[in-house]
Coordinates of C-alpha atoms in Angstrom, one line a residue:
Chain A
M14 CA -16.8 39.6 -11.6
S15 CA -17.1 41.0 -15.2
D16 CA -13.6 39.4 -16.0
S17 CA -14.3 37.3 -19.4
Q18 CA -11.1 35.5 -19.0
A19 CA -11.4 32.1 -17.2
E20 CA -9.4 31.8 -14.0
P21 CA -6.5 29.3 -14.4
I22 CA -7.2 26.0 -12.4
F23 CA -4.9 25.4 -9.6
S24 CA -2.8 22.3 -10.1
L25 CA -0.3 20.4 -8.0
P26 CA 2.5 17.8 -9.3
V27 CA 2.5 14.8 -7.7
R28 CA 4.8 12.0 -8.0
V29 CA 3.6 8.5 -7.4
Y30 CA 6.0 6.5 -4.8
Y31 CA 5.7 2.9 -3.7
E32 CA 3.9 4.1 -0.5
D33 CA 1.0 5.3 -2.7
T34 CA 0.6 1.9 -4.6
D35 CA -0.7 -1.5 -3.5
S36 CA 0.1 -5.0 -4.8
G37 CA -2.4 -4.6 -7.4
G38 CA 0.4 -2.5 -8.9
V39 CA -1.7 0.8 -9.1
V40 CA -2.5 3.6 -6.6
Y41 CA -4.4 2.6 -3.7
Y42 CA -8.2 3.9 -3.9
A43 CA -7.8 6.0 -0.6
N44 CA -4.4 7.5 -1.4
Y45 CA -6.2 9.7 -4.2
L46 CA -8.1 11.6 -1.2
R47 CA -4.5 12.3 0.2
F48 CA -3.4 13.9 -3.2
M49 CA -6.6 15.9 -3.3
E50 CA -6.1 17.4 0.0
R51 CA -2.6 18.2 -0.8
A52 CA -3.9 20.2 -3.7
R53 CA -6.2 22.1 -1.4
A54 CA -3.8 22.9 0.8
E55 CA -1.4 24.4 -1.9
W56 CA -4.3 26.0 -3.3
L57 CA -5.3 27.8 0.0
R58 CA -1.4 28.6 0.6
S59 CA -1.2 30.0 -3.0
L60 CA -4.0 32.6 -2.0
G61 CA -1.9 33.8 0.9
F62 CA -3.5 31.5 3.9
E63 CA -1.4 29.0 6.0
Q64 CA -3.8 26.4 7.9
D65 CA -1.6 26.6 10.8
V66 CA -2.3 30.2 11.2
L67 CA -5.8 30.3 10.2
Q68 CA -6.0 27.7 13.3
R69 CA -4.0 29.7 15.8
H70 CA -5.3 33.0 15.1
E71 CA -8.8 32.5 14.1
G72 CA -9.5 29.1 15.5
L73 CA -10.4 27.7 12.0
V74 CA -10.2 24.4 10.8
F75 CA -11.7 22.5 7.8
A76 CA -13.4 19.3 7.9
V77 CA -14.6 17.1 5.1
Q78 CA -18.3 16.4 5.2
R79 CA -18.9 14.8 1.9
A80 CA -16.4 13.2 -0.7
E81 CA -17.5 11.6 -4.2
I82 CA -14.8 9.8 -6.0
Q83 CA -14.8 8.4 -9.4
Y84 CA -12.0 6.1 -10.3
L85 CA -11.5 6.1 -14.2
R86 CA -8.1 4.7 -15.1
P87 CA -5.2 3.6 -12.5
A88 CA -2.2 5.7 -12.0
I89 CA 0.8 3.5 -11.3
F90 CA 4.3 3.7 -9.5
N91 CA 6.6 6.6 -10.8
D92 CA 3.7 8.4 -12.6
L93 CA 3.9 12.2 -12.6
L94 CA 0.4 13.4 -11.7
A95 CA -1.2 16.7 -11.9
V96 CA -3.8 17.1 -9.3
T97 CA -6.2 20.1 -9.7
A98 CA -8.4 22.0 -6.9
K99 CA -10.9 24.1 -8.5
L100 CA -13.5 25.6 -5.7
C101 CA -16.9 25.4 -7.3
A102 CA -19.2 26.6 -4.5
R103 CA -18.9 28.1 -1.1
G104 CA -21.1 29.3 1.7
A105 CA -20.0 31.5 5.0
A106 CA -18.9 28.2 6.3
S107 CA -18.5 25.8 3.5
M108 CA -16.5 25.2 0.2
V109 CA -17.1 22.4 -2.4
F110 CA -14.2 21.6 -4.7
E111 CA -13.7 19.6 -7.8
H112 CA -10.4 17.9 -8.3
E113 CA -9.1 16.1 -11.3
V114 CA -6.0 13.8 -11.0
R115 CA -4.4 13.5 -14.5
R116 CA -1.4 11.8 -15.6
E117 CA 1.1 14.0 -17.1
S118 CA 2.7 11.7 -19.6
D119 CA -0.6 10.9 -21.7
A120 CA -3.1 13.3 -20.2
T121 CA -5.2 10.3 -18.9
I122 CA -7.8 11.5 -16.3
C123 CA -7.1 9.0 -13.5
C124 CA -9.8 9.9 -11.0
R125 CA -12.5 12.9 -10.3
G126 CA -13.5 13.9 -7.1
R127 CA -16.0 16.3 -5.4
I128 CA -15.5 17.2 -1.8
K129 CA -17.4 19.4 0.4
L130 CA -15.7 21.1 3.4
A131 CA -17.2 22.4 6.5
C132 CA -15.4 25.3 8.2
L133 CA -15.6 24.5 12.1
S134 CA -14.4 26.4 15.1
D135 CA -11.5 24.2 16.4
R136 CA -12.7 24.2 20.1
T137 CA -16.5 23.6 19.7
L138 CA -16.2 21.7 16.3
R139 CA -19.2 23.6 15.0
P140 CA -19.6 25.4 12.0
K141 CA -17.7 28.7 11.8
R142 CA -17.7 31.8 9.4
M143 CA -14.9 32.3 7.4
S144 CA -13.2 35.4 8.0
D145 CA -14.1 38.7 5.6
E146 CA -10.6 38.4 4.2
L147 CA -10.5 34.8 3.5
L148 CA -14.1 34.9 2.1
A149 CA -13.0 37.9 -0.2
E150 CA -10.1 36.0 -1.5
I151 CA -12.1 32.9 -2.2
A152 CA -14.6 35.0 -3.9
N153 CA -11.9 36.3 -6.4
V154 CA -11.3 32.8 -7.4
L155 CA -14.8 31.2 -7.6
Chain B
M7 CA 10.0 -13.3 40.5
S8 CA 10.6 -16.9 41.6
D9 CA 8.5 -18.0 38.8
S10 CA 10.6 -20.2 36.8
Q11 CA 8.1 -20.5 34.1
A12 CA 9.0 -18.2 30.8
E13 CA 6.2 -15.4 30.7
P14 CA 4.3 -16.0 27.2
I15 CA 5.1 -13.1 24.6
F16 CA 2.2 -11.2 23.7
S17 CA 1.3 -11.5 20.1
L18 CA -1.2 -9.8 18.0
P19 CA -2.7 -11.1 14.7
V20 CA -2.4 -8.7 11.9
R21 CA -3.9 -9.4 8.3
V22 CA -2.3 -7.9 5.5
Y23 CA -4.8 -5.7 3.2
Y24 CA -4.0 -4.2 0.1
E25 CA -3.6 -0.7 2.0
D26 CA -0.5 -2.5 3.6
T27 CA 1.1 -3.6 0.3
D28 CA 2.9 -1.8 -2.5
S29 CA 3.4 -2.4 -6.3
G30 CA 6.5 -4.4 -5.6
G31 CA 4.0 -6.9 -4.2
V32 CA 5.0 -6.8 -0.5
V33 CA 4.1 -4.9 2.5
Y34 CA 5.7 -1.7 2.3
Y35 CA 8.5 -1.3 4.6
A36 CA 7.4 1.6 6.7
N37 CA 4.1 -0.2 7.5
Y38 CA 5.7 -2.8 9.7
L39 CA 6.1 0.1 12.1
R40 CA 2.3 0.3 12.2
F41 CA 2.1 -3.2 12.8
M42 CA 4.5 -2.9 15.8
E43 CA 2.7 -0.1 17.3
R44 CA -0.8 -1.8 17.2
A45 CA 0.9 -4.7 19.1
R46 CA 2.2 -2.2 21.7
A47 CA -0.8 -0.7 22.1
E48 CA -2.7 -4.2 22.4
W49 CA -0.1 -5.4 24.8
L50 CA -0.5 -2.3 27.2
R51 CA -4.3 -2.8 26.9
S52 CA -3.8 -6.5 27.9
L53 CA -2.2 -5.2 31.2
G54 CA -5.2 -2.9 31.7
F55 CA -3.9 0.4 30.5
E56 CA -5.9 2.4 27.8
Q57 CA -3.3 5.2 26.2
D58 CA -6.2 7.6 26.1
V59 CA -6.7 7.2 29.8
L60 CA -3.1 7.6 30.6
Q61 CA -3.2 10.6 28.7
R62 CA -6.3 12.1 30.2
H63 CA -5.6 11.4 33.7
E64 CA -1.8 11.2 33.9
G65 CA -0.7 13.6 31.2
L66 CA 1.6 10.8 29.9
V67 CA 2.1 10.1 26.4
F68 CA 4.8 7.5 24.7
A69 CA 7.0 8.7 21.9
V70 CA 9.3 6.7 20.0
Q71 CA 13.0 7.6 20.2
R72 CA 14.6 5.1 18.2
A73 CA 13.8 2.2 15.8
E74 CA 16.1 -0.6 14.4
I75 CA 14.4 -2.7 12.0
Q76 CA 15.5 -5.7 10.0
Y77 CA 13.5 -6.9 6.9
L78 CA 14.1 -10.5 6.4
R79 CA 11.5 -11.9 4.0
P80 CA 8.7 -10.3 2.5
A81 CA 5.0 -10.6 3.8
I82 CA 2.5 -10.5 1.0
F83 CA -1.1 -9.5 0.6
N84 CA -3.7 -11.5 2.6
D85 CA -0.9 -12.8 5.0
L86 CA -2.1 -13.4 8.3
L87 CA 0.8 -12.4 10.3
A88 CA 1.7 -12.8 14.1
V89 CA 3.3 -9.5 15.7
T90 CA 4.9 -9.9 18.8
A91 CA 5.5 -7.1 21.5
K92 CA 8.3 -8.2 24.3
L93 CA 9.2 -5.6 26.7
C94 CA 13.0 -6.2 27.1
A95 CA 14.1 -3.1 29.2
R96 CA 12.5 0.0 31.1
G97 CA 13.6 3.0 33.1
A98 CA 11.2 5.1 34.9
A99 CA 10.3 7.1 31.7
S100 CA 11.5 4.8 28.9
M101 CA 10.7 1.2 27.6
V102 CA 12.4 -0.7 25.0
F103 CA 10.6 -3.2 22.9
E104 CA 11.5 -6.4 20.9
H105 CA 9.1 -7.0 18.1
E106 CA 9.0 -9.9 15.7
V107 CA 6.6 -10.3 12.5
R108 CA 6.0 -13.8 11.6
R109 CA 3.9 -15.3 8.9
E110 CA 1.3 -17.7 10.6
S111 CA 1.0 -20.2 7.7
D112 CA 4.8 -21.3 7.6
A113 CA 6.2 -19.7 10.4
T114 CA 8.5 -17.4 8.6
I115 CA 10.1 -14.4 10.5
C116 CA 9.4 -11.4 8.1
C117 CA 10.8 -8.6 10.2
R118 CA 12.2 -7.9 13.4
G119 CA 12.0 -4.6 15.3
R120 CA 13.7 -3.1 18.4
I121 CA 12.2 0.1 19.3
K122 CA 12.9 2.4 22.3
L123 CA 10.1 4.8 23.7
A124 CA 10.3 7.6 26.1
C125 CA 7.4 8.5 28.4
L126 CA 6.6 12.1 28.0
S127 CA 4.5 14.9 29.6
D128 CA 1.8 15.7 27.1
R129 CA 2.1 19.4 28.0
T130 CA 5.9 19.9 28.1
L131 CA 7.1 17.0 26.0
R132 CA 9.8 16.5 28.5
P133 CA 10.6 13.1 30.2
K134 CA 7.9 11.9 32.7
R135 CA 8.0 9.2 35.0
M136 CA 5.6 6.6 34.7
S137 CA 2.8 6.1 37.5
D138 CA 3.9 3.4 40.1
E139 CA 0.9 1.3 39.1
L140 CA 2.1 1.3 35.8
L141 CA 5.6 0.4 36.5
A142 CA 4.6 -2.1 38.8
E143 CA 2.5 -3.8 36.1
I144 CA 5.3 -3.8 33.6
A145 CA 8.1 -5.0 36.1
N146 CA 5.7 -8.2 36.2
V147 CA 6.2 -8.8 32.6
L148 CA 9.7 -7.8 32.1
Chain C
M28 CA 37.6 11.2 -7.7
S29 CA 40.8 13.5 -6.6
D30 CA 38.2 16.4 -6.5
S31 CA 38.7 18.1 -3.0
Q32 CA 35.4 19.8 -3.0
A33 CA 32.4 17.9 -1.0
E34 CA 29.6 16.8 -3.2
P35 CA 26.6 18.6 -2.3
I36 CA 24.1 16.4 -0.4
F37 CA 21.0 15.8 -2.2
S38 CA 17.8 17.2 -0.4
L39 CA 14.1 16.9 -1.2
P40 CA 11.7 19.4 0.3
V41 CA 8.9 17.6 1.8
R42 CA 5.6 19.5 3.0
V43 CA 3.7 18.0 6.1
Y44 CA 0.2 17.5 5.5
Y45 CA -2.4 16.1 7.7
E46 CA -2.0 12.6 6.3
D47 CA 1.5 12.6 7.8
T48 CA 0.4 13.6 11.2
D49 CA -1.3 11.6 14.0
S50 CA -3.2 12.9 17.1
G51 CA -0.3 13.3 19.0
G52 CA 0.1 16.6 17.0
V53 CA 3.3 15.2 15.4
V54 CA 4.4 13.3 12.3
Y55 CA 3.4 9.6 12.7
Y56 CA 6.6 7.8 13.4
A57 CA 6.6 5.4 10.4
N58 CA 6.0 8.5 8.0
Y59 CA 9.5 9.4 8.3
L60 CA 10.4 6.1 6.2
R61 CA 7.9 7.4 3.5
F62 CA 9.6 10.6 3.2
M63 CA 13.3 9.0 3.2
E64 CA 12.0 6.8 0.4
R65 CA 10.9 9.6 -1.5
A66 CA 14.6 11.4 -1.1
R67 CA 16.1 8.4 -2.3
A68 CA 13.9 8.1 -5.5
E69 CA 14.4 11.5 -6.2
W70 CA 18.1 11.2 -5.7
L71 CA 18.2 8.4 -8.0
R72 CA 16.2 10.2 -10.5
S73 CA 18.7 13.2 -10.2
L74 CA 21.4 10.8 -11.5
G75 CA 19.4 9.9 -14.4
F76 CA 17.7 6.6 -13.4
E77 CA 13.9 5.9 -13.2
Q78 CA 13.0 3.0 -10.9
D79 CA 10.3 1.8 -13.2
V80 CA 12.6 1.7 -16.1
L81 CA 15.4 -0.1 -14.4
Q82 CA 12.8 -2.9 -13.4
R83 CA 11.6 -3.0 -16.9
H84 CA 14.9 -3.1 -18.5
E85 CA 17.3 -4.9 -16.2
G86 CA 14.6 -6.5 -13.8
L87 CA 16.4 -4.6 -11.2
V88 CA 14.6 -3.6 -7.9
F89 CA 15.5 -2.2 -4.5
A90 CA 14.5 -3.7 -1.0
V91 CA 15.0 -2.1 2.3
Q92 CA 17.2 -4.9 4.6
R93 CA 17.7 -2.7 7.5
A94 CA 16.4 0.6 8.8
E95 CA 17.9 2.5 12.0
I96 CA 16.1 5.7 12.8
Q97 CA 16.6 8.1 15.8
Y98 CA 13.8 10.6 16.4
L99 CA 15.3 13.9 17.6
R100 CA 12.3 16.2 17.5
P101 CA 9.0 16.2 16.3
A102 CA 8.0 17.7 12.8
I103 CA 4.4 19.0 13.0
F104 CA 1.6 19.9 10.6
N105 CA 2.4 22.5 7.9
D106 CA 6.3 22.2 8.5
L107 CA 8.6 22.2 5.3
L108 CA 11.0 19.8 5.8
A109 CA 14.5 19.2 3.8
V110 CA 15.0 15.4 3.6
T111 CA 18.5 14.6 2.7
A112 CA 19.7 11.3 0.9
K113 CA 23.4 10.7 1.1
L114 CA 24.9 7.3 -0.2
C115 CA 27.5 6.2 2.4
A116 CA 28.6 3.0 1.2
R117 CA 27.7 0.5 -1.8
G118 CA 28.5 -2.9 -2.7
A119 CA 27.7 -4.6 -6.3
A120 CA 24.1 -5.4 -5.1
S121 CA 23.7 -3.1 -2.1
M122 CA 23.6 0.7 -1.0
V123 CA 23.4 2.3 2.3
F124 CA 22.0 5.5 2.8
E125 CA 22.2 8.3 5.5
H126 CA 19.1 10.4 5.7
E127 CA 18.4 13.9 7.6
V128 CA 15.1 15.3 8.1
R129 CA 15.6 19.1 9.0
R130 CA 12.6 21.5 9.5
E131 CA 13.5 24.6 7.2
S132 CA 12.5 27.4 9.3
D133 CA 14.7 26.8 12.0
A134 CA 17.1 24.1 11.1
T135 CA 15.8 21.7 13.8
I136 CA 16.9 18.4 13.1
C137 CA 13.9 16.1 13.4
C138 CA 14.9 12.6 12.4
R139 CA 18.2 10.8 11.4
G140 CA 18.0 7.4 9.6
R141 CA 20.4 4.8 8.0
I142 CA 19.0 2.6 5.6
K143 CA 20.6 -0.4 3.8
L144 CA 19.2 -1.6 0.6
A145 CA 19.4 -4.8 -1.2
C146 CA 19.5 -4.7 -5.2
L147 CA 17.3 -7.6 -6.4
S148 CA 16.1 -9.4 -9.3
D149 CA 12.6 -8.6 -9.8
R150 CA 11.7 -12.3 -10.8
T151 CA 14.1 -14.2 -8.1
L152 CA 14.2 -11.6 -5.5
R153 CA 17.7 -12.8 -5.1
P154 CA 20.7 -10.2 -5.1
K155 CA 21.5 -9.0 -8.5
R156 CA 24.4 -6.9 -9.3
M157 CA 23.8 -3.2 -10.5
S158 CA 24.5 -2.6 -14.1
D159 CA 28.1 -0.9 -14.8
E160 CA 26.3 2.2 -15.7
L161 CA 24.6 2.3 -12.7
L162 CA 27.5 1.7 -10.5
A163 CA 29.6 4.2 -12.4
E164 CA 27.1 7.1 -11.5
I165 CA 26.9 6.1 -8.0
A166 CA 30.6 5.9 -7.6
N167 CA 30.7 9.5 -8.6
V168 CA 28.6 10.6 -5.9
L169 CA 29.9 8.3 -3.0
Chain D
M23 CA -34.8 -16.8 -0.6
S24 CA -38.1 -17.0 0.6
D25 CA -36.7 -16.3 4.2
S26 CA -38.5 -13.7 5.9
Q27 CA -35.8 -13.2 8.3
A28 CA -33.4 -10.2 7.7
E29 CA -29.8 -11.5 6.7
P30 CA -27.6 -10.2 9.6
I31 CA -25.2 -7.6 8.4
F32 CA -21.6 -8.4 8.3
S33 CA -19.6 -6.3 10.8
L34 CA -15.8 -6.0 11.6
P35 CA -14.3 -4.6 14.8
V36 CA -11.7 -1.9 13.9
R37 CA -9.5 -0.3 16.6
V38 CA -8.6 3.2 16.0
Y39 CA -4.6 3.5 16.4
Y40 CA -2.4 6.7 16.2
E41 CA -1.6 5.7 12.5
D42 CA -5.2 6.2 11.5
T43 CA -5.7 9.6 13.0
D44 CA -4.3 13.3 12.4
S45 CA -3.3 16.3 14.1
G46 CA -7.0 17.5 14.0
G47 CA -7.3 14.8 16.7
V48 CA -9.7 12.6 14.7
V49 CA -9.4 9.8 12.1
Y50 CA -8.0 11.1 8.9
Y51 CA -10.7 11.3 6.2
A52 CA -9.2 8.9 3.6
N53 CA -8.5 6.3 6.3
Y54 CA -12.4 5.1 6.6
L55 CA -11.8 3.8 3.0
R56 CA -9.1 1.8 4.2
F57 CA -11.4 0.6 6.9
M58 CA -14.2 -0.2 4.4
E59 CA -12.0 -2.1 2.4
R60 CA -10.8 -4.2 5.2
A61 CA -14.7 -4.9 6.1
R62 CA -15.1 -6.0 2.3
A63 CA -12.2 -8.3 2.4
E64 CA -13.5 -10.0 5.8
W65 CA -16.9 -10.2 4.3
L66 CA -15.7 -12.2 1.3
R67 CA -13.7 -14.4 3.5
S68 CA -16.8 -15.1 5.6
L69 CA -18.4 -16.3 2.6
G70 CA -15.4 -18.6 1.9
F71 CA -13.4 -16.9 -0.5
E72 CA -10.0 -15.4 -0.2
Q73 CA -8.9 -12.8 -2.6
D74 CA -5.5 -14.0 -3.4
V75 CA -7.0 -17.5 -4.3
L76 CA -9.5 -15.9 -6.6
Q77 CA -6.7 -14.1 -8.5
R78 CA -4.4 -17.2 -8.6
H79 CA -7.2 -19.4 -9.8
E80 CA -9.8 -17.2 -11.7
G81 CA -7.8 -14.2 -12.7
L82 CA -10.1 -11.9 -10.7
V83 CA -9.4 -9.0 -9.1
F84 CA -11.7 -6.1 -7.8
A85 CA -11.3 -2.5 -8.6
V86 CA -13.2 0.5 -7.0
Q87 CA -14.9 2.5 -9.4
R88 CA -16.8 4.8 -7.5
A89 CA -17.0 6.0 -3.5
E90 CA -19.5 8.1 -2.0
I91 CA -18.7 8.8 1.7
Q92 CA -20.3 11.0 4.1
Y93 CA -18.5 12.3 7.1
L94 CA -20.8 12.5 10.1
R95 CA -19.0 12.5 13.6
P96 CA -15.2 12.3 13.8
A97 CA -14.0 8.9 15.4
I98 CA -10.9 9.3 17.5
F99 CA -7.9 7.6 18.9
N100 CA -8.6 4.4 20.6
D101 CA -12.1 4.0 19.7
L102 CA -13.6 0.7 18.9
L103 CA -15.5 0.9 15.5
A104 CA -18.1 -1.4 14.0
V105 CA -17.4 -1.3 10.1
T106 CA -20.4 -2.9 8.5
A107 CA -20.2 -4.3 4.7
K108 CA -23.6 -4.8 3.0
L109 CA -23.7 -5.8 -0.6
C110 CA -26.9 -4.0 -2.0
A111 CA -26.6 -4.5 -5.6
R112 CA -24.7 -6.9 -8.0
G113 CA -24.1 -7.5 -11.9
A114 CA -22.1 -10.4 -13.4
A115 CA -19.1 -8.1 -13.1
S116 CA -19.9 -5.6 -10.5
M117 CA -20.9 -5.2 -6.6
V118 CA -22.2 -2.3 -4.7
F119 CA -21.5 -2.1 -1.0
E120 CA -22.9 0.1 1.8
H121 CA -20.8 0.5 4.8
E122 CA -21.4 2.3 8.0
V123 CA -18.8 3.0 10.5
R124 CA -20.0 3.1 14.0
R125 CA -18.4 3.9 17.4
E126 CA -19.1 0.9 19.7
S127 CA -19.0 2.8 23.0
D128 CA -21.9 5.1 22.1
A129 CA -23.3 3.7 18.9
T130 CA -22.5 7.0 17.1
I131 CA -22.3 6.8 13.4
C132 CA -19.1 8.5 12.1
C133 CA -19.2 7.8 8.7
R134 CA -21.2 6.3 5.9
G135 CA -20.2 4.9 2.4
R136 CA -21.3 3.2 -0.9
I137 CA -18.7 1.8 -2.8
K138 CA -19.1 0.4 -6.5
L139 CA -16.6 -2.3 -7.4
A140 CA -15.9 -3.7 -10.9
C141 CA -14.6 -7.4 -11.4
L142 CA -11.6 -7.2 -13.6
S143 CA -9.5 -9.7 -15.3
D144 CA -6.2 -9.3 -13.8
R145 CA -4.3 -9.4 -17.1
T146 CA -6.5 -7.2 -19.1
L147 CA -8.2 -5.2 -16.6
R148 CA -11.2 -5.4 -18.5
P149 CA -14.6 -6.4 -16.6
K150 CA -14.7 -10.4 -16.3
R151 CA -17.8 -12.2 -15.0
M152 CA -17.4 -13.6 -11.4
S153 CA -17.4 -17.6 -11.3
D154 CA -20.8 -19.1 -10.7
E155 CA -19.8 -20.2 -7.3
L156 CA -18.9 -16.5 -6.3
L157 CA -22.2 -15.5 -7.9
A158 CA -24.2 -18.1 -6.1
E159 CA -22.8 -17.3 -2.5
I160 CA -23.4 -13.5 -3.2
A161 CA -27.0 -14.1 -4.3
N162 CA -27.8 -15.9 -0.8
V163 CA -26.6 -12.7 0.8
L164 CA -28.0 -9.9 -1.2

């Protein structure tokens, strides 16, 4: 793309409920991975793709291969968070996302993640090339 | 059964980890349903039945139809709990369980549950009779 | 209130993500209780009350005392659900809610719940009267 | 330690229940972090330390600072897993663990993790030196 303007980064608002916290008074560390997956799902939907349709029509599913998470500041009960999803690399059968979890009230970055996904056939669970349509859409936002 | 001795009640030890608690300092209310399902799964295993085998060989799966839970005293982080599973009624395609969640250290009853399960075909999701073998084992402990 | 018009029922949209489902292909039964709590939290917020503020300023917290859940039809991955929260009874230190979980695409009722909450002091964990302000707001929607 | 024998690696058996899986038919990716924390908790208990006591007596809590997870093969419903916890580095106020999640039936490695924990004061949430007693025990197994 010769477009000089930066693509806006996709961001999903996530409210912290009791279910997300632990008795340490903060969001339980595994739950940030749930928030990041929600953001990836909504990012894909914003491009016009529903994961249940991709599976039904193309037999395509996504599986996380690698996750690297940095926990910077705790998010707490009732926080309103913004969870970004930014595609930062892709192959024919893989995508790498960077995520930030930011508290809206004071712009604190609570957590950063880098997640690598494999695109798999839902039958064989072996790598499967994304459709041209999906690859084209993704190329636009990369 | 002419046996006058009461059948011992099946009980599963469950340790409370951070994942189970919330920032109120107690076990999150939905998580007792996870504990109760673990107890039902281990009860079934103790009778010699593995749920993945039942599904693969008989196409039989279980689905909760109704749950009634009373929350009596909070369980907290690091508690060792005993979660009982007692079959209290059954039909050809249904089972009703009573559960108690008791803190081991002081015998406090934290939570009681009554859960009704339907036995379903994994293809049609319609009611399916349990096998004679399964029904016979269950009759022994009812 | 002499107003003859029915109060509209509060409803929260909830998307089903992978985290909510199990390998039976449906929403895991305990997770409907998470959805219902999200709806109660947003209902309270819609009346102008934040739970963290209620705790900090009044020492008031809510604890579930009893939950009765009927599972009618399974919700599945990627469903968009509407989760209602309707206050159907209240005392000075208790509230009873009725919830429905409805799939938006075909109006199927997946799950119904009736949940009784106690209002507690966050220090003593004993029953605590709600503030007049909170009771007044609640009276308006009952 | 001049002992030439390798310390056995701590391992916790973890059964996969429906709550741990998703509708992709596999263990949900965030849940391996729950399993790894259970293994760290039991490792610490095996050395004679209870986390609730450490907090009450020393004001010491642990917070994850960084997690790197590799997902190798999916674990599925009803699998019996062995989740190891191996301390591989420590400072006065930090510990680094390596975890493996192995399916017992065929010794498949499903998942590997490397988790860095900070030791914090539960009041200030600032780094806090572990007690000499805890440091001494940990030195023995490093």
